[in-house]
Coordinates of C-alpha atoms in Angstrom, one line a residue:
X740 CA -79.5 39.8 20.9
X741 CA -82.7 38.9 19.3
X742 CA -84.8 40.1 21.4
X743 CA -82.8 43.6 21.5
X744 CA -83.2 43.5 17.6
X745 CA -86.6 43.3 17.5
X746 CA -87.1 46.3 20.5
X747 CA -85.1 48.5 18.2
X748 CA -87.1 48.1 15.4
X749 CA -90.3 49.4 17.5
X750 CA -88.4 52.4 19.4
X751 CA -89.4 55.5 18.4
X752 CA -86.7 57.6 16.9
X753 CA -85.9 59.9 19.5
X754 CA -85.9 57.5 21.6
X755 CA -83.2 55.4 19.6
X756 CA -80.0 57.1 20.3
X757 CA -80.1 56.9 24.2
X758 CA -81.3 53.4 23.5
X759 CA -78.3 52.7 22.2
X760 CA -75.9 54.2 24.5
X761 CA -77.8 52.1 27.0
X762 CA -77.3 49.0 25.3
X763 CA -73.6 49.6 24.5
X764 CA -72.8 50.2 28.2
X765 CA -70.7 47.9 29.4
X766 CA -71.6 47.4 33.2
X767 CA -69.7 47.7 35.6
X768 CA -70.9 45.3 38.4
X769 CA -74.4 43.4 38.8
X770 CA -76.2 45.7 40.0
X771 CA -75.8 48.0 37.0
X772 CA -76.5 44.3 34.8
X773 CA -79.6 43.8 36.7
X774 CA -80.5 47.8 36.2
X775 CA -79.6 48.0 32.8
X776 CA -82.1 45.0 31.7
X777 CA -85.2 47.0 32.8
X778 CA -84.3 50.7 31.7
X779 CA -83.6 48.6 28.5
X780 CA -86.9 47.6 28.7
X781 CA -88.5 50.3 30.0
X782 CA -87.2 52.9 27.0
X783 CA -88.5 49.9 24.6
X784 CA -92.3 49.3 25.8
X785 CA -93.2 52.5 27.8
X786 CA -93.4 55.9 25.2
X787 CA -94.1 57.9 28.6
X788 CA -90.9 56.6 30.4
X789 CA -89.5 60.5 29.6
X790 CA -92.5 62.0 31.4
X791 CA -92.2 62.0 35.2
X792 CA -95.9 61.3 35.2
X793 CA -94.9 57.5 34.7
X794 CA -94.4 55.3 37.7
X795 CA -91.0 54.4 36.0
X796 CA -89.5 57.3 34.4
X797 CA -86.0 58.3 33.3
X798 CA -83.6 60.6 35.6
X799 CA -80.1 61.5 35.3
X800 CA -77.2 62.4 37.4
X801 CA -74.0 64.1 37.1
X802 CA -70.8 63.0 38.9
X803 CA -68.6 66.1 39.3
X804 CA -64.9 65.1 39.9
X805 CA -61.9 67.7 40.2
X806 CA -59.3 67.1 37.5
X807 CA -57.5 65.1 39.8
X808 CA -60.3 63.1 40.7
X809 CA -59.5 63.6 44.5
X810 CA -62.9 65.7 45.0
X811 CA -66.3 65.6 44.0
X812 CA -69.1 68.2 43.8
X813 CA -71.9 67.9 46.4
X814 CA -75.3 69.8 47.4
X815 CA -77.4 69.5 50.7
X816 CA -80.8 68.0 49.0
X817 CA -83.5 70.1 50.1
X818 CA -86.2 66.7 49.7
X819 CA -83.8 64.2 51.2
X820 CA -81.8 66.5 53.5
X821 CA -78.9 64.9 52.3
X822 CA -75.3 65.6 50.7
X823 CA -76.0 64.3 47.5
X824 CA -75.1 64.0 43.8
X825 CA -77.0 66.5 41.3
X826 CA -79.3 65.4 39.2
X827 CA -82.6 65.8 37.6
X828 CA -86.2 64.9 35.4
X829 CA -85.5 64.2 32.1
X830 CA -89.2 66.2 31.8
X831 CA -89.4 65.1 27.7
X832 CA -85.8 65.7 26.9
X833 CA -84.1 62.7 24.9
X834 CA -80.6 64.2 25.4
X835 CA -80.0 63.4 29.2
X836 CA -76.4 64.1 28.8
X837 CA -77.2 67.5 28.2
X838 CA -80.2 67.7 30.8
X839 CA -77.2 66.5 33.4
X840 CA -75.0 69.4 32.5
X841 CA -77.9 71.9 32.7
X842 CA -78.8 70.5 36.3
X843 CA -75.4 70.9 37.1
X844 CA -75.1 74.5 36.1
X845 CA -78.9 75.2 37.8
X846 CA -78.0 73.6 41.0
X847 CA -74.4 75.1 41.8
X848 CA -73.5 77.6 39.3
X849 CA -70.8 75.6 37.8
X850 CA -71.1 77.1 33.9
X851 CA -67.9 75.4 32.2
X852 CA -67.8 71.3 33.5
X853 CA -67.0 69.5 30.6
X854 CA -68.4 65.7 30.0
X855 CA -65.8 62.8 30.3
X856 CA -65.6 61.0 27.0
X857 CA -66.4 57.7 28.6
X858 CA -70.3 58.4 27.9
X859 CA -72.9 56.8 30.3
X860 CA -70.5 56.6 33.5
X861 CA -72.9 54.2 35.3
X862 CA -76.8 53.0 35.6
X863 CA -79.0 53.0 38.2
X864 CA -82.7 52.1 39.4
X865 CA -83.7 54.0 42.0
X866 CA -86.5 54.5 44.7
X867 CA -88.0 57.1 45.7
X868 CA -90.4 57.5 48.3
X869 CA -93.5 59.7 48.7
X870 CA -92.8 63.3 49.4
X871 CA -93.8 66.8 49.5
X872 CA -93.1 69.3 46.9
X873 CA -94.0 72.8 46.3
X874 CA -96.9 71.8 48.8
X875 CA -98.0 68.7 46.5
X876 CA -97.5 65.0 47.7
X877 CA -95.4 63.2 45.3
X878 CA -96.2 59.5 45.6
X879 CA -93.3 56.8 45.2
X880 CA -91.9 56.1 42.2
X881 CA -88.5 55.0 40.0
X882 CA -85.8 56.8 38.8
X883 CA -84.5 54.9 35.9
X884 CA -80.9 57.1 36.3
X885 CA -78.3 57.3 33.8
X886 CA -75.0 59.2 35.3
X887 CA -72.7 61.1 33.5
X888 CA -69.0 62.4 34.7
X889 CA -68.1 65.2 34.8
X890 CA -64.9 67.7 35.1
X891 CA -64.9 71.4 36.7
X892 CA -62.6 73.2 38.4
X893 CA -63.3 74.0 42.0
X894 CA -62.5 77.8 41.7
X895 CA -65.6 78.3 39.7
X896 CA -68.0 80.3 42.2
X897 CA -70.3 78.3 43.6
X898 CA -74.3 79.2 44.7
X899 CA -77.5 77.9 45.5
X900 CA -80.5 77.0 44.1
X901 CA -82.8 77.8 47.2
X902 CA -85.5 75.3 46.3
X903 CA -83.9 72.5 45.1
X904 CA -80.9 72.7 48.1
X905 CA -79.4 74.5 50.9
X906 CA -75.2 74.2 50.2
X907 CA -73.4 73.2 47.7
X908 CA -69.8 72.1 48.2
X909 CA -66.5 70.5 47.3
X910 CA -65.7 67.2 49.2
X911 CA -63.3 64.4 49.6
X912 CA -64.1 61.6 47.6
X913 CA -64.0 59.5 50.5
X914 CA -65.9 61.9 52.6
X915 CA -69.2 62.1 50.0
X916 CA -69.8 58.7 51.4
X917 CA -70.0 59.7 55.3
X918 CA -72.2 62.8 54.2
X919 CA -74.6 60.8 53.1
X920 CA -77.0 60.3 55.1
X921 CA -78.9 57.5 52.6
X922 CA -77.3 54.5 53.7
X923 CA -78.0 52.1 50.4
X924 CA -77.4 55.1 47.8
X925 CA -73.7 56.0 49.8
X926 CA -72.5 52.3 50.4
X927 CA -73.8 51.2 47.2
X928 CA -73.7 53.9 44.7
X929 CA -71.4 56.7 45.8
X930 CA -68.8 53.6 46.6
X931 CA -69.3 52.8 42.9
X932 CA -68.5 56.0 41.5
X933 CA -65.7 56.4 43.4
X934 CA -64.2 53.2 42.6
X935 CA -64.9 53.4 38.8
X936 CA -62.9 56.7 38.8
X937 CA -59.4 54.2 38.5
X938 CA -60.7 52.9 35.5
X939 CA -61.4 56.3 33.5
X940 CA -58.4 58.4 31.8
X941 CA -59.9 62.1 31.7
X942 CA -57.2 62.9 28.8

């Protein structure tokens, strides 16, 4: 805790509250542990960790759920031709909770999710490998991810965001994982959130 102490002390003071929520998070297996100890360190030694320009930078995600948490809200990833989670850059933005509810919005149309009151829902490192985007290469880098949950109701319209994704769709829970076509991030991740939806009351 000492150690903690003393990175608080030096953390700049925007920086301070997601700091915070990151160190209150209890995780919920060892991955997120292991995940947790180095955006911990990260948002304590790197100032330009909010700045996709850093090799390690912070990202966030947004786990839409049906209020009966027997669906979740998926988009066909336009980079990683995938059914995937949304999600986004914190580009300089502190408040990723927000940012995560803006993407969400951005990237189907859904205007009126609301944030579970659980906070950070889970942690993740990611990797990402070298891509193409608006015709510049994007070399490999880290997503230092915090994910939030959230609730919408499926009647909201739903649309596109042509360069971002190509569909954007209710699913199974169950069935998010064999759309995946990202083997680690569906057996490992998507699994997760699933499984963590038994522990959360959405009031």
């Amino acid at each position: 805790m000492g150690h903690f102490k003393r990175s608080q002390a030096s953390i700049a003071a925007c920086v301070l509250p997601l700091y915070n929520d990151v160190l209150g998070y209890q995780p919920f297996n060892e991955q997120e542990e292991a995940d947790k100890r180095v955006i911990l360190a990260q948002l304590a030694s790197d100032p330009d960790c909010f700045d996709r320009s850093a090799l390690a930078h912070m990202a966030c995600s947004i786990w839409t759920i049906d209020p009966r948490k027997t669906r979740t809200l998926m988009v066909h990833h336009n980079i990683y031709d995938s059914w995937s989670w949304i999600g986004g850059h914190a580009d300089g933005e502190y408040d990723l909770a927000a940012v995560a509810l803006r993407e969400l919005e951005e990237e189907t149309g859904v205007a009126n999710a609301r944030l579970a009151d659980c906070g950070i829902y889970s942690l993740e490192v990611l990797t990402v490998d070298g891509h193409a985007k608006h015709g510049e290469y994007v070399s490999s880098h880290l997503h230092l991810n915090v994910t939030y949950l959230a609730i919408a109701s499926p009647d909201e319209p739903l649309r596109i965001k042509p360069d971002e994704n190509s569909g954007v769709k209710w699913v199974e829970l169950d069935n998010a994982i064999g759309l995946s076509t990202e083997p680690w991030i569906a057996e490992h991740i998507y699994r997760k959130l699933i499984d963590k939806l038994a522990t959360v009351n959405l009031g």
